[in-house]
Coordinates of C-alpha atoms in Angstrom, one line a residue:
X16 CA 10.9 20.1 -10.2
X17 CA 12.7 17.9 -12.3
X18 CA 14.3 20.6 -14.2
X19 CA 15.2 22.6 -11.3
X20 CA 17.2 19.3 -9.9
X21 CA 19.1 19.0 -12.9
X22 CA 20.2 22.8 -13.4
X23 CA 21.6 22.0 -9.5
X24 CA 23.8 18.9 -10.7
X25 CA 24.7 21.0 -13.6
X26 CA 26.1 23.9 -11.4
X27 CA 27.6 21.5 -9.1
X28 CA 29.7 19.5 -11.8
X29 CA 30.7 22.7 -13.1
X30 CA 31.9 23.7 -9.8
X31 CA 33.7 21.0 -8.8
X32 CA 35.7 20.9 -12.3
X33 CA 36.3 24.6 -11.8
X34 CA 37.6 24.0 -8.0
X35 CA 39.9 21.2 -9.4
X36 CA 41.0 23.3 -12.6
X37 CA 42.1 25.8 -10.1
X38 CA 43.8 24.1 -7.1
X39 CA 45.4 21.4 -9.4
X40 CA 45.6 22.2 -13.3
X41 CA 43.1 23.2 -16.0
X42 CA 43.6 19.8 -17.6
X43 CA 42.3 18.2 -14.4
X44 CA 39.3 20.2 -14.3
X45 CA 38.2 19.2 -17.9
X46 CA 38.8 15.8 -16.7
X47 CA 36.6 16.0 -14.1
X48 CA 33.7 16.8 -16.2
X49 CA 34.3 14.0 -18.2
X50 CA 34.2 11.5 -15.3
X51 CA 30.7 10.4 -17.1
X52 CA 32.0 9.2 -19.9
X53 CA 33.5 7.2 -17.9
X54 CA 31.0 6.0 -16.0
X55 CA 29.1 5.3 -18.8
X56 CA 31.8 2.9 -20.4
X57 CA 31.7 1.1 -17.6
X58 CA 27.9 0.6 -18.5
X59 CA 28.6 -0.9 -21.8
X60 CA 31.7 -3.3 -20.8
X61 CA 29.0 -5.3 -18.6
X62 CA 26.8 -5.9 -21.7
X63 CA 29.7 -8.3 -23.1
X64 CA 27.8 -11.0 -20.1
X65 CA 24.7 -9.6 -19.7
X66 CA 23.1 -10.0 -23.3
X67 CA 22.8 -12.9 -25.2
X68 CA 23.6 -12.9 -28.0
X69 CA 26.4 -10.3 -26.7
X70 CA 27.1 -7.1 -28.8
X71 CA 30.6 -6.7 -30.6
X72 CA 33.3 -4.4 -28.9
X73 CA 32.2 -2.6 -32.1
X74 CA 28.8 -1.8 -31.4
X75 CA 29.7 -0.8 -27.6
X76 CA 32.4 1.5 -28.8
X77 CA 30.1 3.4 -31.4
X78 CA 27.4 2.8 -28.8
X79 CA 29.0 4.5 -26.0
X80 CA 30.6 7.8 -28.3
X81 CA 26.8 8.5 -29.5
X82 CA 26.0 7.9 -25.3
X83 CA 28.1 10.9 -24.2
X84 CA 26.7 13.0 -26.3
X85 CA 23.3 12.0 -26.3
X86 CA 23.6 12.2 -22.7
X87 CA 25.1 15.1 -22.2
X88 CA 22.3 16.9 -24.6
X89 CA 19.9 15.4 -22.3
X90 CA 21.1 16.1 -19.0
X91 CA 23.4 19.5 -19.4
X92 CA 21.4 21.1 -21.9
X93 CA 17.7 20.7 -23.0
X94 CA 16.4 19.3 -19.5
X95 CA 18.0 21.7 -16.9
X96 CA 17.6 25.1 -19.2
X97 CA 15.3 23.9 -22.6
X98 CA 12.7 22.2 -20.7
X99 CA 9.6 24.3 -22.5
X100 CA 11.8 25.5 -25.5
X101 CA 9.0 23.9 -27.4
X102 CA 5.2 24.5 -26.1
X103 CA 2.6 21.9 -27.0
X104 CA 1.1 22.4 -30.4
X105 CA -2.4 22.0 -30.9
X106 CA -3.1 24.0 -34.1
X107 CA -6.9 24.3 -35.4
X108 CA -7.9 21.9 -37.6
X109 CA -5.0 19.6 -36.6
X110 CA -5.6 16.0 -38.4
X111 CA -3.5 13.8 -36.7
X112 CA -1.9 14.0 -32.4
X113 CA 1.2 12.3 -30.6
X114 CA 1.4 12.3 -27.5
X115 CA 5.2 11.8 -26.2
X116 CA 6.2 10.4 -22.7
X117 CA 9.8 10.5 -21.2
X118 CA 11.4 8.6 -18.9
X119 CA 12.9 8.0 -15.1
X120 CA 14.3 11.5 -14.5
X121 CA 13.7 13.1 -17.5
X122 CA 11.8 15.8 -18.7
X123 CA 9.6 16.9 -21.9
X124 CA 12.6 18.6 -23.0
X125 CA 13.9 15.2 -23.7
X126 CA 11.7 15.4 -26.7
X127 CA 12.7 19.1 -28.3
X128 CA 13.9 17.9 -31.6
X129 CA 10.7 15.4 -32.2
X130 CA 8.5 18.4 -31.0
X131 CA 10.5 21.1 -33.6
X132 CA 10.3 18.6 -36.2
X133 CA 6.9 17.5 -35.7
X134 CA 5.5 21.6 -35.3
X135 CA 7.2 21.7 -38.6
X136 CA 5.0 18.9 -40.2
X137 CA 1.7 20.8 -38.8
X138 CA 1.4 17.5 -36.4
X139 CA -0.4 18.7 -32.9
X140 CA 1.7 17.2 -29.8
X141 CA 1.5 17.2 -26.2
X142 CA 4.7 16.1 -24.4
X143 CA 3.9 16.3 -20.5
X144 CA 6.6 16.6 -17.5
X145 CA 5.9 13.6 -15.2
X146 CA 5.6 14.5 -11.6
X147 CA 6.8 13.6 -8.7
X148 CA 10.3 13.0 -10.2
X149 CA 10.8 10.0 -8.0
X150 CA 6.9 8.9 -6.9
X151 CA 4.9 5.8 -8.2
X152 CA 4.6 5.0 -12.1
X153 CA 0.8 5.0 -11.3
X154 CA 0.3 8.4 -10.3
X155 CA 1.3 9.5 -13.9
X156 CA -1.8 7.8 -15.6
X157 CA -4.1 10.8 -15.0
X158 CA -1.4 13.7 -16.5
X159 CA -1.1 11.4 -19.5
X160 CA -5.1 10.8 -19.8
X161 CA -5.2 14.9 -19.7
X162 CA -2.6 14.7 -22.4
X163 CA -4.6 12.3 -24.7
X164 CA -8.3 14.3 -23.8
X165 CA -6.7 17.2 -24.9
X166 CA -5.4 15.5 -28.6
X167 CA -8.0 14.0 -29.0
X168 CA -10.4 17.3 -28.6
X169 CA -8.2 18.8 -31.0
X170 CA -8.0 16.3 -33.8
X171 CA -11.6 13.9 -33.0
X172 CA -9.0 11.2 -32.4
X173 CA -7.0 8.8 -30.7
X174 CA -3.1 10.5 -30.8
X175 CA 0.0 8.4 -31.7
X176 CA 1.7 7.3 -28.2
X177 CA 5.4 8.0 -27.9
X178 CA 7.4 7.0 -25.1
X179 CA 11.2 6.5 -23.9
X180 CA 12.2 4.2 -21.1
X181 CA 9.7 4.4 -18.0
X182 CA 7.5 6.3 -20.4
X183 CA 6.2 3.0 -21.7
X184 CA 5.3 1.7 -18.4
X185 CA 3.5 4.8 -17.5
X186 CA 1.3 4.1 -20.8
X187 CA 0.9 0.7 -19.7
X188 CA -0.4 2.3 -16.3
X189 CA -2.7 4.7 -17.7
X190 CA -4.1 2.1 -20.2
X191 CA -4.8 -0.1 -17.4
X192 CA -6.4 2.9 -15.3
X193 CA -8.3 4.7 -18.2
X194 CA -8.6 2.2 -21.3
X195 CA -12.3 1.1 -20.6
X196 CA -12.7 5.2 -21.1
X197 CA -11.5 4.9 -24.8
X198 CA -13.4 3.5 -27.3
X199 CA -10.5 2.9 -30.2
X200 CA -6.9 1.7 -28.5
X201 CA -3.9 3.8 -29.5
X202 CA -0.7 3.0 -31.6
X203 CA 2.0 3.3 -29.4
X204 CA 6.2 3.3 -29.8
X205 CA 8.5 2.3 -27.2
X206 CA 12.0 3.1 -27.0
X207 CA 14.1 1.5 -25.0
X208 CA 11.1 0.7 -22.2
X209 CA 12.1 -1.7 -19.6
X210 CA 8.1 -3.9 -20.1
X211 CA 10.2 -6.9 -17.9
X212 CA 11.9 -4.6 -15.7
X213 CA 15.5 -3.9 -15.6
X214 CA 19.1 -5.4 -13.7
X215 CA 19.6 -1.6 -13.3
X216 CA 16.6 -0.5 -11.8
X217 CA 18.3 -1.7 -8.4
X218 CA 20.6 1.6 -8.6
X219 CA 18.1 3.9 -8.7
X220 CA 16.0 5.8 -6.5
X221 CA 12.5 6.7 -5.4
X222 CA 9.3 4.2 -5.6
X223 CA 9.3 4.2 -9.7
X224 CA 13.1 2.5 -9.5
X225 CA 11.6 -0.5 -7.2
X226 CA 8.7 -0.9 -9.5
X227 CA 11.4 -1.2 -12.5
X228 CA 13.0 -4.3 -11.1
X229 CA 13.4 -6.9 -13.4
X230 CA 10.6 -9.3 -13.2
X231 CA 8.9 -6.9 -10.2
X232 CA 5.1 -7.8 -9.2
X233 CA 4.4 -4.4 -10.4
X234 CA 5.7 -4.5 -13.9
X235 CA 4.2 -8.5 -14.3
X236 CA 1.1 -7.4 -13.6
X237 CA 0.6 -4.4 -15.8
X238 CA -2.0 -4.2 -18.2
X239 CA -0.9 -5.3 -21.8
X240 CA -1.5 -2.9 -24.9
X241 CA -2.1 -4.6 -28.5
X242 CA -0.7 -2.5 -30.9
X243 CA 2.6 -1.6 -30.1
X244 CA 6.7 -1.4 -31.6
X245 CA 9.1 -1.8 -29.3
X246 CA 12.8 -0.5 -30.0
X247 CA 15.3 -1.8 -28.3
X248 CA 19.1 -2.0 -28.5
X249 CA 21.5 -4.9 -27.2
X250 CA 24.0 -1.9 -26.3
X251 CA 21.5 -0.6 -24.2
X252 CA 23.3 0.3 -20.7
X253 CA 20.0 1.2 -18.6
X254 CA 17.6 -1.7 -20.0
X255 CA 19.2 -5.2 -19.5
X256 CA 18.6 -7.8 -20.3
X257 CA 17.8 -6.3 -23.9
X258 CA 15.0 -8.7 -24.2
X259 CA 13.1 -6.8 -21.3
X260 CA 12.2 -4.2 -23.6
X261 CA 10.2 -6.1 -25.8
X262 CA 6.6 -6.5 -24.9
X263 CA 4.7 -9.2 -25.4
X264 CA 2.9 -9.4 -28.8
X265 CA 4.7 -6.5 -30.4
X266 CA 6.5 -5.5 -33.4
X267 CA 10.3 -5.8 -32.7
X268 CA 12.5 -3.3 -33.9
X269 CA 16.4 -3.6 -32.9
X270 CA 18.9 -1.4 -33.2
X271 CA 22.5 -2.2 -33.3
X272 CA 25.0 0.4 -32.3
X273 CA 23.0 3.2 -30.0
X274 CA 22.8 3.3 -26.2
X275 CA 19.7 3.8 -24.6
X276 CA 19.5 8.2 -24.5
X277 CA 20.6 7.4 -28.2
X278 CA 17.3 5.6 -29.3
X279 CA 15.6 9.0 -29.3
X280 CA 17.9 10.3 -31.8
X281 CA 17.5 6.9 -34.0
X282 CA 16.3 7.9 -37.4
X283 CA 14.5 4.4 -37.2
X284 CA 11.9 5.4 -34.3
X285 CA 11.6 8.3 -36.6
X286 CA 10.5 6.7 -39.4
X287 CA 8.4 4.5 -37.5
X288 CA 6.4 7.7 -36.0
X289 CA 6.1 8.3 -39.4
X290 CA 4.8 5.4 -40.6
X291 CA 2.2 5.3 -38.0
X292 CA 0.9 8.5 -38.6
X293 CA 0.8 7.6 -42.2
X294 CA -1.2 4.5 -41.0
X295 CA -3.9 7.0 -39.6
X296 CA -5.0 8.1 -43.0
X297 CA -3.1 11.6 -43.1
X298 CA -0.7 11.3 -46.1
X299 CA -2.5 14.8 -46.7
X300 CA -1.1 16.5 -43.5
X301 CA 2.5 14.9 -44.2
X302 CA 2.6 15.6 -47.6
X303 CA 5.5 18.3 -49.1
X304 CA 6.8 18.5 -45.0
X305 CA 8.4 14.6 -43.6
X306 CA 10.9 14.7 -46.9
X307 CA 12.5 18.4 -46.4
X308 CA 12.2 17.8 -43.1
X309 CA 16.2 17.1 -41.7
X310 CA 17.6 13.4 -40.7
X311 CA 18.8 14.2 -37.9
X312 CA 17.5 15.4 -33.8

């Protein structure tokens, strides 16, 4: 469903730049696609206020360039058409899982270049589409309980949790749901996951949006998990204040100079993923694959 919506925006900025290219000038047209850029600048300038301590021009400039692409990767490329590019991977005799979650109006195509990279180590995955698109973050639990049954039948063990944005307050849902059905709590990595709430959840739509609100009843009362990093960005345009995405308790992890699509593309959540799976005990599985594998989503 998701996917589907976003093809349909997709046509219908196309055809709107082409309508404008024609009655008024090429040039025009081009502009028109890149009216979100410009959007998205507007995004970063408020950040000057909104953080403390507030990021440098700097950061928001190289900030925002990453953004647009990042973005547009997201949103006019793997999400609409490259949604199941990359099929789960649960290879026999897998060792080690992760389990990767996206966030508000994403897709699992959000996650193609950690899923090539990680079928490339031999590392099983499972990278669910959350449905409905706009519904509560609650009814997500039981699609992401599937997800972690079906690592865990693959590899006898609790996966490594993934998750961008609303991702990690679906986890937080489906841990208070299903936790007291797992004997071993997971190791999980947030990126850019608004545990607080979020300014900017007020602009959105749909019941998940309301439950974002910074400080909402919803997101105070969700269940807390206890082994967790957090990555967050003071350049991030989507969570804000920046200090909403780090969760109580965790391991914080900045990083300067990235927006918030960009996190997913940081070579430091990598690494962390890495780390953690290196944590489980499977230096075997890595071995001779993480170093030849490339930098860079």
């Amino acid at each position: 469903m998701n996917g589907r919506l976003q093809r349909i925006w997709m046509l219908l900025r196309l055809a709107v730049a082409a309508f404008v290219g024609w009655r008024f000038g090429w040039a025009w047209g081009v502009a028109t696609l890149a009216l979100h850029a410009v959007v998205l600048a507007g995004g970063f300038v408020q950040l000057r206020w909104v953080n403390r301590p507030a990021p440098s021009w700097g950061q928001l400039w190289r900030a925002w360039r990453r953004e647009v692409v990042a973005s547009e990767l997201a949103f006019s490329w793997r999400q609409p058409w490259r949604e199941w590019a990359e099929a789960d991977h649960l290879p026999p005799g897998a060792q080690v899982g992760v389990l990767l979650v996206h966030g508000f109006a994403c897709n699992r195509g959000r996650w193609n270049g950690w899923m090539k990279r990680l079928r490339a180590q031999g590392v099983a995955f499972v990278a669910p589409s959350l449905e409905p698109v706009f519904g509560s973050i609650d009814d997500y639990a039981e699609e992401i309980e599937v997800g972690v049954r079906r690592l865990e039948a693959a590899t006898g063990r609790m996966p490594v949790l993934c998750a961008h944005s609303m991702g990690g307050l679906a986890l937080r849902a489906w841990w208070r749901r299903f936790g007291a059905g797992h004997a071993v709590p997971p190791r999980v990595i947030t990126l850019g996951s608004p545990h607080g709430g979020t300014r900017m959840a007020r602009l959105g739509q749909g019941i998940n949006a309301r439950q974002m609100r910074l400080r909402s009843p919803w997101v105070m009362e969700l269940s807390l998990l206890t082994d967790v990093d957090c990555f967050w960005t003071p350049c991030d345009q989507v969570v804000n204040p920046a200090e909403t995405a780090i969760l109580a308790c965790s391991r914080a992890h900045r990083v300067d100079g990235v927006g918030h699509m960009g996190l997913v593309h940081s070579d430091e959540a990598w690494d962390c993923l890495q780390e953690a799976l290196r944590a489980s005990g499977f230096q075997t599985a890595l071995a001779g694959s993480s170093l030849s594998t490339p930098r860079r989503i």
